[in-house]
């Protein structure tokens, strides 16, 4: 009887459900009870109870209950729901707005730290272009991972999983964003920034995304993806990459490991259920060791920055307590490896990165406007000293000529005949 009733509920009679709103109310409650209870007799009792509520003056039988369930159907709504006031929010979620914002901030930091003139137009186009490419990469990532996102509690409400956007919308959005972003970087910034952005898009969508289900090396590839945006900003400002860009890239690369390993530690059931090959799932010891090692690497890179004259010594001294506490939390995570220690490490990583970037910016040695001012002062002093030297030379030459002319005149006077003698 239960199977017959469930088969008959598969039809679509939305018009009848609108005609019988009271039946629809009792039907949904009854079907929910029917699916939650495994006992057939209790199912019959529950349906009989709701049938009595529908028809209190008549005795309900199984045939009547079947007819009631056949008449009262669930209301069908088209999916996806493309309401104008919701479309922008759906695309915002498709682009992973928070992650894209972090990518743009690190790109801005790379631009500001480069030893080159700051141009507001190039800065805006570099930031906007990188943000569009990041949004495209996230859209393609969600397109590929719909079957797996549906199995994870953290991602089961994404717009593609719930059907709020179709895969065609996702691909169209990704192609448009990628073309506009790379075009802005190519025509508005420079070729190197556009090339780095396109390479990062390919690395994230075509290498990192499939590797997540193959090997734990995906974490290292993902760290490279997260470290490239500062290079885009640096290249957008200076047009080239030097040792300062690579040190900044190394800081972002090393920061990814304690940040992501702490995040993934409390998501191990989700990753395992979806089939993702993460260190926290397949090799927990390596996950803890890697997080600890790379926090020490951040401290080492912070000391290398003043050595190569990228920042002054105050950056190394000021970042010492910041990196020291980061290492302490990573050591606590390595020792205990519970949800509390991993959560503390993850939350501190969100504070650590912006503070470190701000300190790097404040302590950098090559401020282009200061160098220009020094050059102008030097050139002014040089011009003044040169003009003074020329004036002195002219005075000496003039005085020499005057003295010479007087001597020649005195020599010629005896040769001129006197008018008195004549």
Tab-separated table of C-alpha atoms in Angstrom:
chain	number	residue	atom	x	y	z
A	1	UNK	CA	0.000	0.000	0.000
A	2	UNK	CA	2.862	2.364	0.868
A	3	UNK	CA	4.563	1.738	-2.474
A	4	UNK	CA	1.365	2.369	-4.399
A	5	UNK	CA	0.805	5.683	-2.659
A	6	UNK	CA	4.388	6.839	-3.228
A	7	UNK	CA	4.213	5.922	-6.938
A	8	UNK	CA	1.085	7.955	-7.384
A	9	UNK	CA	2.684	11.043	-5.804
A	10	UNK	CA	5.197	11.285	-8.674
A	11	UNK	CA	2.690	12.995	-11.032
A	12	UNK	CA	2.403	16.715	-11.544
A	13	UNK	CA	-1.066	18.184	-10.898
A	14	UNK	CA	-0.215	21.716	-9.858
A	15	UNK	CA	-3.523	23.108	-11.062
A	16	UNK	CA	-5.419	20.732	-8.824
A	17	UNK	CA	-3.216	21.648	-5.875
A	18	UNK	CA	-4.183	25.273	-6.349
A	19	UNK	CA	-7.861	24.210	-6.441
A	20	UNK	CA	-7.587	22.223	-3.244
A	21	UNK	CA	-5.376	24.264	-0.881
A	22	UNK	CA	-6.756	22.593	2.227
A	23	UNK	CA	-6.071	19.143	0.823
A	24	UNK	CA	-2.571	20.259	-0.104
A	25	UNK	CA	-1.837	21.317	3.484
A	26	UNK	CA	-2.838	17.961	4.930
A	27	UNK	CA	-1.202	16.092	2.090
A	28	UNK	CA	2.257	17.532	2.675
A	29	UNK	CA	2.070	16.806	6.390
A	30	UNK	CA	0.846	13.283	5.736
A	31	UNK	CA	3.506	12.451	3.156
A	32	UNK	CA	6.203	13.765	5.476
A	33	UNK	CA	4.953	11.445	8.203
A	34	UNK	CA	4.707	8.644	5.678
A	35	UNK	CA	8.341	8.965	4.659
A	36	UNK	CA	9.681	9.386	8.182
A	37	UNK	CA	7.974	6.236	9.589
A	38	UNK	CA	8.997	2.770	8.445
A	39	UNK	CA	6.086	0.856	9.970
A	40	UNK	CA	3.282	0.302	7.454
A	41	UNK	CA	0.565	0.080	10.120
A	42	UNK	CA	1.608	3.376	11.690
A	43	UNK	CA	1.618	4.896	8.207
A	44	UNK	CA	-1.929	3.720	7.642
A	45	UNK	CA	-2.966	5.098	11.048
A	46	UNK	CA	-1.385	8.493	10.329
A	47	UNK	CA	-3.023	8.739	6.913
A	48	UNK	CA	-6.358	7.663	8.377
A	49	UNK	CA	-6.012	10.356	11.044
A	50	UNK	CA	-5.447	13.067	8.444
A	51	UNK	CA	-8.224	11.655	6.305
A	52	UNK	CA	-10.568	11.997	9.296
A	53	UNK	CA	-9.517	15.625	9.627
A	54	UNK	CA	-10.357	16.175	5.980
A	55	UNK	CA	-13.715	14.364	6.143
A	56	UNK	CA	-14.823	14.261	9.796
A	57	UNK	CA	-18.305	12.960	9.015
A	58	UNK	CA	-17.255	9.982	6.909
A	59	UNK	CA	-15.252	6.818	7.401
A	60	UNK	CA	-12.048	6.787	5.411
A	61	UNK	CA	-10.761	3.712	3.692
A	62	UNK	CA	-7.529	2.994	1.920
A	63	UNK	CA	-9.140	3.742	-1.445
A	64	UNK	CA	-10.323	7.141	-0.242
A	65	UNK	CA	-6.889	7.974	1.117
A	66	UNK	CA	-5.360	7.012	-2.224
A	67	UNK	CA	-7.816	9.285	-4.046
A	68	UNK	CA	-7.044	12.118	-1.659
A	69	UNK	CA	-3.311	11.753	-2.250
A	70	UNK	CA	-3.868	11.556	-5.987
A	71	UNK	CA	-5.826	14.823	-6.008
A	72	UNK	CA	-3.524	16.790	-3.699
A	73	UNK	CA	-0.076	17.269	-5.220
A	74	UNK	CA	2.947	19.377	-4.330
A	75	UNK	CA	3.096	22.775	-5.979
A	76	UNK	CA	5.690	22.790	-8.740
A	77	UNK	CA	7.997	25.811	-8.995
A	78	UNK	CA	10.348	26.345	-11.944
A	79	UNK	CA	14.041	25.978	-11.157
A	80	UNK	CA	16.159	28.025	-11.307
A	81	UNK	CA	14.256	30.963	-9.882
A	82	UNK	CA	15.604	33.927	-11.880
A	83	UNK	CA	13.979	36.830	-10.090
A	84	UNK	CA	15.596	40.146	-10.925
A	85	UNK	CA	16.228	41.076	-7.321
A	86	UNK	CA	17.976	37.746	-6.643
A	87	UNK	CA	20.149	37.351	-9.743
A	88	UNK	CA	22.890	39.675	-8.493
A	89	UNK	CA	23.093	37.809	-5.190
A	90	UNK	CA	23.300	34.467	-7.007
A	91	UNK	CA	26.197	35.626	-9.170
A	92	UNK	CA	27.876	37.091	-6.105
A	93	UNK	CA	27.758	33.666	-4.458
A	94	UNK	CA	28.907	32.010	-7.683
A	95	UNK	CA	32.029	34.190	-7.705
A	96	UNK	CA	32.801	33.408	-4.009
A	97	UNK	CA	32.827	37.108	-3.213
A	98	UNK	CA	34.822	36.835	0.036
A	99	UNK	CA	37.581	34.760	-1.532
A	100	UNK	CA	37.693	37.048	-4.557
A	101	UNK	CA	37.960	40.062	-2.249
A	102	UNK	CA	40.969	38.497	-0.512
A	103	UNK	CA	42.616	37.895	-3.901
A	104	UNK	CA	42.044	41.529	-4.883
A	105	UNK	CA	43.468	42.797	-1.570
A	106	UNK	CA	46.681	40.799	-2.008
A	107	UNK	CA	46.942	42.109	-5.577
A	108	UNK	CA	46.599	45.682	-4.296
A	109	UNK	CA	49.299	44.967	-1.713
A	110	UNK	CA	51.668	43.722	-4.406
A	111	UNK	CA	51.011	46.836	-6.494
A	112	UNK	CA	51.585	49.188	-3.557
A	113	UNK	CA	54.822	47.473	-2.510
A	114	UNK	CA	56.475	47.597	-5.935
A	115	UNK	CA	59.282	50.203	-6.296
A	116	UNK	CA	57.635	52.117	-9.141
A	117	UNK	CA	55.411	55.201	-9.589
A	118	UNK	CA	51.850	54.757	-8.310
A	119	UNK	CA	49.272	55.388	-11.052
A	120	UNK	CA	45.662	55.339	-9.911
A	121	UNK	CA	44.246	54.296	-13.309
A	122	UNK	CA	46.592	51.313	-13.631
A	123	UNK	CA	45.962	50.402	-9.994
A	124	UNK	CA	42.169	50.319	-10.500
A	125	UNK	CA	42.353	48.326	-13.740
A	126	UNK	CA	44.819	45.847	-12.235
A	127	UNK	CA	42.602	45.254	-9.198
A	128	UNK	CA	39.388	45.022	-11.236
A	129	UNK	CA	40.902	42.721	-13.856
A	130	UNK	CA	42.310	40.346	-11.245
A	131	UNK	CA	38.969	40.282	-9.425
A	132	UNK	CA	37.090	39.360	-12.618
A	133	UNK	CA	39.516	36.541	-13.414
A	134	UNK	CA	39.228	35.237	-9.839
A	135	UNK	CA	35.417	35.285	-10.099
A	136	UNK	CA	35.621	33.311	-13.352
A	137	UNK	CA	37.918	30.718	-11.771
A	138	UNK	CA	35.545	30.233	-8.835
A	139	UNK	CA	32.548	29.848	-11.154
A	140	UNK	CA	34.321	27.144	-13.177
A	141	UNK	CA	35.393	25.428	-9.964
A	142	UNK	CA	31.790	25.251	-8.734
A	143	UNK	CA	30.633	24.011	-12.134
A	144	UNK	CA	33.003	21.037	-11.935
A	145	UNK	CA	32.264	20.197	-8.298
A	146	UNK	CA	28.449	20.197	-8.175
A	147	UNK	CA	28.142	16.418	-7.476
A	148	UNK	CA	30.712	16.626	-4.697
A	149	UNK	CA	29.534	19.908	-3.183
A	150	UNK	CA	26.102	18.360	-2.703
A	151	UNK	CA	27.637	15.828	-0.280
A	152	UNK	CA	29.304	18.408	1.978
A	153	UNK	CA	27.522	20.365	4.682
A	154	UNK	CA	29.650	23.447	3.984
A	155	UNK	CA	28.863	23.565	0.253
A	156	UNK	CA	25.469	21.891	-0.153
A	157	UNK	CA	23.689	25.280	-0.327
A	158	UNK	CA	25.718	26.699	-3.216
A	159	UNK	CA	23.713	28.165	-6.065
A	160	UNK	CA	24.518	25.438	-8.598
A	161	UNK	CA	23.820	22.635	-6.125
A	162	UNK	CA	20.417	24.048	-5.150
A	163	UNK	CA	19.511	24.833	-8.764
A	164	UNK	CA	19.255	28.593	-8.314
A	165	UNK	CA	21.552	28.961	-11.328
A	166	UNK	CA	22.001	26.550	-14.206
A	167	UNK	CA	25.386	25.245	-15.404
A	168	UNK	CA	24.893	27.329	-18.562
A	169	UNK	CA	24.661	30.481	-16.446
A	170	UNK	CA	27.860	29.468	-14.650
A	171	UNK	CA	29.838	28.909	-17.852
A	172	UNK	CA	28.505	32.093	-19.446
A	173	UNK	CA	29.438	34.115	-16.384
A	174	UNK	CA	32.916	32.531	-16.241
A	175	UNK	CA	33.696	33.158	-19.933
A	176	UNK	CA	32.503	36.767	-19.759
A	177	UNK	CA	34.399	37.536	-16.553
A	178	UNK	CA	37.616	35.887	-17.749
A	179	UNK	CA	37.554	37.677	-21.110
A	180	UNK	CA	36.879	41.068	-19.527
A	181	UNK	CA	39.459	40.559	-16.766
A	182	UNK	CA	42.303	39.414	-19.011
A	183	UNK	CA	41.394	42.118	-21.531
A	184	UNK	CA	41.607	44.818	-18.858
A	185	UNK	CA	44.991	43.556	-17.699
A	186	UNK	CA	46.346	43.277	-21.249
A	187	UNK	CA	45.189	46.624	-22.631
A	188	UNK	CA	45.057	48.652	-19.428
A	189	UNK	CA	48.054	47.351	-17.449
A	190	UNK	CA	50.710	45.275	-19.244
A	191	UNK	CA	51.285	41.906	-20.885
A	192	UNK	CA	53.078	40.350	-17.907
A	193	UNK	CA	50.136	40.952	-15.557
A	194	UNK	CA	47.706	39.498	-18.123
A	195	UNK	CA	49.931	36.445	-18.662
A	196	UNK	CA	50.213	35.745	-14.927
A	197	UNK	CA	46.456	36.085	-14.509
A	198	UNK	CA	45.673	33.727	-17.396
A	199	UNK	CA	48.214	31.193	-16.115
A	200	UNK	CA	46.670	31.312	-12.639
A	201	UNK	CA	43.181	30.784	-14.106
A	202	UNK	CA	44.392	27.681	-15.947
A	203	UNK	CA	46.285	26.402	-12.894
A	204	UNK	CA	43.243	26.716	-10.616
A	205	UNK	CA	40.566	25.316	-12.940
A	206	UNK	CA	42.454	22.674	-14.922
A	207	UNK	CA	45.111	21.396	-12.505
A	208	UNK	CA	44.181	22.186	-8.905
A	209	UNK	CA	40.454	21.376	-9.171
A	210	UNK	CA	40.841	17.811	-10.558
A	211	UNK	CA	43.867	17.137	-8.333
A	212	UNK	CA	41.709	17.561	-5.226
A	213	UNK	CA	40.265	14.093	-5.837
A	214	UNK	CA	43.562	12.474	-6.857
A	215	UNK	CA	46.428	13.364	-4.519
A	216	UNK	CA	47.263	15.442	-1.467
A	217	UNK	CA	49.708	17.418	-3.630
A	218	UNK	CA	46.727	19.573	-4.510
A	219	UNK	CA	47.452	21.624	-1.370
A	220	UNK	CA	50.865	22.668	-2.713
A	221	UNK	CA	49.391	23.539	-6.104
A	222	UNK	CA	46.623	25.519	-4.419
A	223	UNK	CA	49.233	27.435	-2.423
A	224	UNK	CA	50.920	28.474	-5.675
A	225	UNK	CA	47.534	29.705	-6.923
A	226	UNK	CA	47.119	31.811	-3.787
A	227	UNK	CA	50.648	33.245	-4.048
A	228	UNK	CA	50.400	34.540	-7.642
A	229	UNK	CA	48.019	37.548	-7.103
A	230	UNK	CA	50.746	39.668	-5.387
A	231	UNK	CA	52.962	38.977	-8.401
A	232	UNK	CA	50.188	40.290	-10.671
A	233	UNK	CA	50.018	43.505	-8.664
A	234	UNK	CA	53.818	43.889	-8.578
A	235	UNK	CA	54.082	43.281	-12.325
A	236	UNK	CA	51.199	45.678	-12.958
A	237	UNK	CA	53.043	48.475	-11.173
A	238	UNK	CA	56.675	47.952	-12.189
A	239	UNK	CA	56.298	45.895	-15.369
A	240	UNK	CA	58.792	43.288	-14.127
A	241	UNK	CA	59.493	40.910	-11.240
A	242	UNK	CA	62.491	41.144	-8.922
A	243	UNK	CA	63.637	39.642	-5.612
A	244	UNK	CA	61.110	41.696	-3.640
A	245	UNK	CA	58.219	40.223	-5.635
A	246	UNK	CA	59.447	36.692	-4.983
A	247	UNK	CA	59.824	37.297	-1.237
A	248	UNK	CA	56.270	38.632	-1.089
A	249	UNK	CA	55.082	35.648	-3.134
A	250	UNK	CA	56.913	33.306	-0.748
A	251	UNK	CA	55.179	34.859	2.261
A	252	UNK	CA	51.764	34.279	0.687
A	253	UNK	CA	52.736	30.748	-0.363
A	254	UNK	CA	53.876	29.762	3.134
A	255	UNK	CA	50.826	31.378	4.765
A	256	UNK	CA	48.448	29.110	2.805
A	257	UNK	CA	49.494	25.946	4.677
A	258	UNK	CA	48.703	26.811	8.316
A	259	UNK	CA	45.598	28.639	7.124
A	260	UNK	CA	44.139	25.826	5.030
A	261	UNK	CA	45.353	22.917	7.144
A	262	UNK	CA	43.674	24.406	10.205
A	263	UNK	CA	40.501	25.001	8.204
A	264	UNK	CA	40.369	21.502	6.743
A	265	UNK	CA	40.981	19.800	10.100
A	266	UNK	CA	37.411	20.388	11.295
A	267	UNK	CA	35.987	19.559	7.848
A	268	UNK	CA	37.459	16.064	7.613
A	269	UNK	CA	34.066	14.274	7.593
A	270	UNK	CA	32.856	16.468	4.741
A	271	UNK	CA	36.003	16.026	2.662
A	272	UNK	CA	36.007	12.282	3.274
A	273	UNK	CA	32.346	11.929	2.298
A	274	UNK	CA	32.882	13.889	-0.928
A	275	UNK	CA	36.025	11.928	-1.834
A	276	UNK	CA	38.570	14.765	-1.644
A	277	UNK	CA	42.196	13.799	-1.029
A	278	UNK	CA	43.235	16.223	1.699
A	279	UNK	CA	46.140	15.945	4.124
A	280	UNK	CA	43.771	16.236	7.078
A	281	UNK	CA	41.925	13.117	5.835
A	282	UNK	CA	44.607	10.856	4.387
A	283	UNK	CA	47.668	11.871	6.428
A	284	UNK	CA	46.838	13.845	9.619
A	285	UNK	CA	50.435	13.745	10.901
A	286	UNK	CA	51.716	15.362	7.724
A	287	UNK	CA	48.973	17.969	7.993
A	288	UNK	CA	50.146	19.010	11.463
A	289	UNK	CA	53.857	18.992	10.557
A	290	UNK	CA	53.310	21.006	7.378
A	291	UNK	CA	51.379	23.710	9.210
A	292	UNK	CA	54.190	24.049	11.775
A	293	UNK	CA	57.015	24.071	9.217
A	294	UNK	CA	55.566	26.812	7.068
A	295	UNK	CA	54.919	29.123	9.997
A	296	UNK	CA	58.678	29.014	10.663
A	297	UNK	CA	59.242	29.632	6.937
A	298	UNK	CA	57.214	32.837	7.226
A	299	UNK	CA	59.544	34.037	9.982
A	300	UNK	CA	62.621	33.221	7.898
A	301	UNK	CA	61.299	35.092	4.855
A	302	UNK	CA	60.512	38.088	7.058
A	303	UNK	CA	64.199	38.255	8.050
A	304	UNK	CA	65.321	37.940	4.418
A	305	UNK	CA	63.384	41.035	3.329
A	306	UNK	CA	65.784	43.568	4.957
A	307	UNK	CA	68.787	41.506	3.869
A	308	UNK	CA	67.903	42.121	0.208
A	309	UNK	CA	67.038	45.766	0.925
A	310	UNK	CA	63.314	45.270	0.258
A	311	UNK	CA	62.344	46.547	3.701
A	312	UNK	CA	64.237	48.126	6.558
A	313	UNK	CA	65.298	46.289	9.694
A	314	UNK	CA	62.159	47.411	11.533
A	315	UNK	CA	60.093	44.972	9.478
A	316	UNK	CA	62.072	42.012	10.768
A	317	UNK	CA	61.886	43.275	14.345
A	318	UNK	CA	58.212	44.261	14.189
A	319	UNK	CA	57.105	41.003	12.581
A	320	UNK	CA	58.983	38.911	15.157
A	321	UNK	CA	56.191	38.839	17.800
A	322	UNK	CA	53.550	38.509	15.080
A	323	UNK	CA	55.236	35.471	13.540
A	324	UNK	CA	56.272	34.111	16.944
A	325	UNK	CA	52.681	33.831	18.137
A	326	UNK	CA	51.753	32.247	14.801
A	327	UNK	CA	54.420	29.594	15.378
A	328	UNK	CA	53.164	29.080	18.936
A	329	UNK	CA	49.600	28.388	17.770
A	330	UNK	CA	50.896	26.061	15.045
A	331	UNK	CA	52.909	24.177	17.697
A	332	UNK	CA	49.802	23.856	19.874
A	333	UNK	CA	47.942	22.497	16.859
A	334	UNK	CA	50.785	20.062	16.234
A	335	UNK	CA	50.681	18.855	19.829
A	336	UNK	CA	46.947	18.536	20.498
A	337	UNK	CA	45.304	18.594	17.049
A	338	UNK	CA	41.788	19.160	18.285
A	339	UNK	CA	39.004	21.400	17.070
A	340	UNK	CA	39.920	24.148	19.541
A	341	UNK	CA	43.583	24.462	18.544
A	342	UNK	CA	42.784	24.266	14.823
A	343	UNK	CA	40.100	26.922	15.142
A	344	UNK	CA	42.461	29.283	16.998
A	345	UNK	CA	45.152	28.807	14.362
A	346	UNK	CA	42.689	29.448	11.531
A	347	UNK	CA	41.250	32.603	13.104
A	348	UNK	CA	44.677	34.032	13.867
A	349	UNK	CA	45.775	33.401	10.275
A	350	UNK	CA	43.006	35.754	9.135
A	351	UNK	CA	44.483	38.489	11.358
A	352	UNK	CA	48.123	37.662	10.690
A	353	UNK	CA	48.130	38.193	6.923
A	354	UNK	CA	46.743	41.765	6.736
A	355	UNK	CA	48.966	42.872	9.635
A	356	UNK	CA	52.051	41.397	7.972
A	357	UNK	CA	51.200	43.021	4.625
A	358	UNK	CA	50.616	46.408	6.266
A	359	UNK	CA	53.951	46.164	8.088
A	360	UNK	CA	55.705	45.167	4.853
A	361	UNK	CA	54.260	48.230	3.129
A	362	UNK	CA	55.150	50.667	5.906
A	363	UNK	CA	58.724	49.402	6.191
A	364	UNK	CA	59.645	49.148	2.521
A	365	UNK	CA	62.821	50.999	1.609
A	366	UNK	CA	62.103	52.135	-1.945
A	367	UNK	CA	59.410	54.820	-1.822
A	368	UNK	CA	59.347	56.183	-5.334
A	369	UNK	CA	58.145	59.693	-4.424
A	370	UNK	CA	60.950	60.034	-1.857
A	371	UNK	CA	63.479	58.901	-4.434
A	372	UNK	CA	62.096	61.414	-6.938
A	373	UNK	CA	62.343	64.185	-4.335
A	374	UNK	CA	65.955	63.229	-3.613
A	375	UNK	CA	66.727	63.185	-7.321
A	376	UNK	CA	65.154	66.605	-7.797
A	377	UNK	CA	67.103	68.019	-4.852
A	378	UNK	CA	70.326	66.500	-6.123
A	379	UNK	CA	69.732	67.776	-9.629
A	380	UNK	CA	68.887	71.259	-8.266
A	381	UNK	CA	72.086	71.362	-6.206
A	382	UNK	CA	74.044	70.114	-9.176
A	383	UNK	CA	72.487	72.768	-11.424
A	384	UNK	CA	73.199	75.502	-8.884
A	385	UNK	CA	76.799	74.398	-8.429
A	386	UNK	CA	77.248	74.189	-12.188
A	387	UNK	CA	75.802	77.661	-12.757
A	388	UNK	CA	78.005	79.077	-9.997
A	389	UNK	CA	81.031	77.477	-11.583
A	390	UNK	CA	80.126	78.915	-14.970
A	391	UNK	CA	79.646	82.378	-13.428
A	392	UNK	CA	83.020	82.177	-11.725
A	393	UNK	CA	84.661	81.110	-14.965
A	394	UNK	CA	83.023	84.024	-16.773
A	395	UNK	CA	84.197	86.479	-14.123
A	396	UNK	CA	87.724	85.129	-14.293
A	397	UNK	CA	87.700	85.290	-18.068
A	398	UNK	CA	86.346	88.852	-18.046
A	399	UNK	CA	88.916	90.050	-15.547
A	400	UNK	CA	91.690	88.381	-17.509
A	401	UNK	CA	90.580	90.081	-20.705
A	402	UNK	CA	90.427	93.479	-19.013
A	403	UNK	CA	93.927	93.117	-17.588
A	404	UNK	CA	95.249	91.968	-20.934
A	405	UNK	CA	93.666	94.870	-22.796
A	406	UNK	CA	95.170	97.404	-20.349
A	407	UNK	CA	98.644	95.941	-20.780
A	408	UNK	CA	98.375	96.037	-24.542
A	409	UNK	CA	97.221	99.634	-24.437
A	410	UNK	CA	100.179	100.665	-22.291
A	411	UNK	CA	102.561	98.970	-24.678
A	412	UNK	CA	101.087	100.746	-27.693
A	413	UNK	CA	101.109	104.262	-26.170
A	414	UNK	CA	104.844	105.006	-26.894
A	415	UNK	CA	104.378	104.173	-30.559
A	416	UNK	CA	101.598	106.696	-31.059
A	417	UNK	CA	103.028	110.150	-32.104
A	418	UNK	CA	102.297	113.026	-29.785
A	419	UNK	CA	100.288	115.961	-31.050
A	420	UNK	CA	102.351	118.442	-28.955
A	421	UNK	CA	105.548	117.443	-30.686
A	422	UNK	CA	104.030	118.152	-34.095
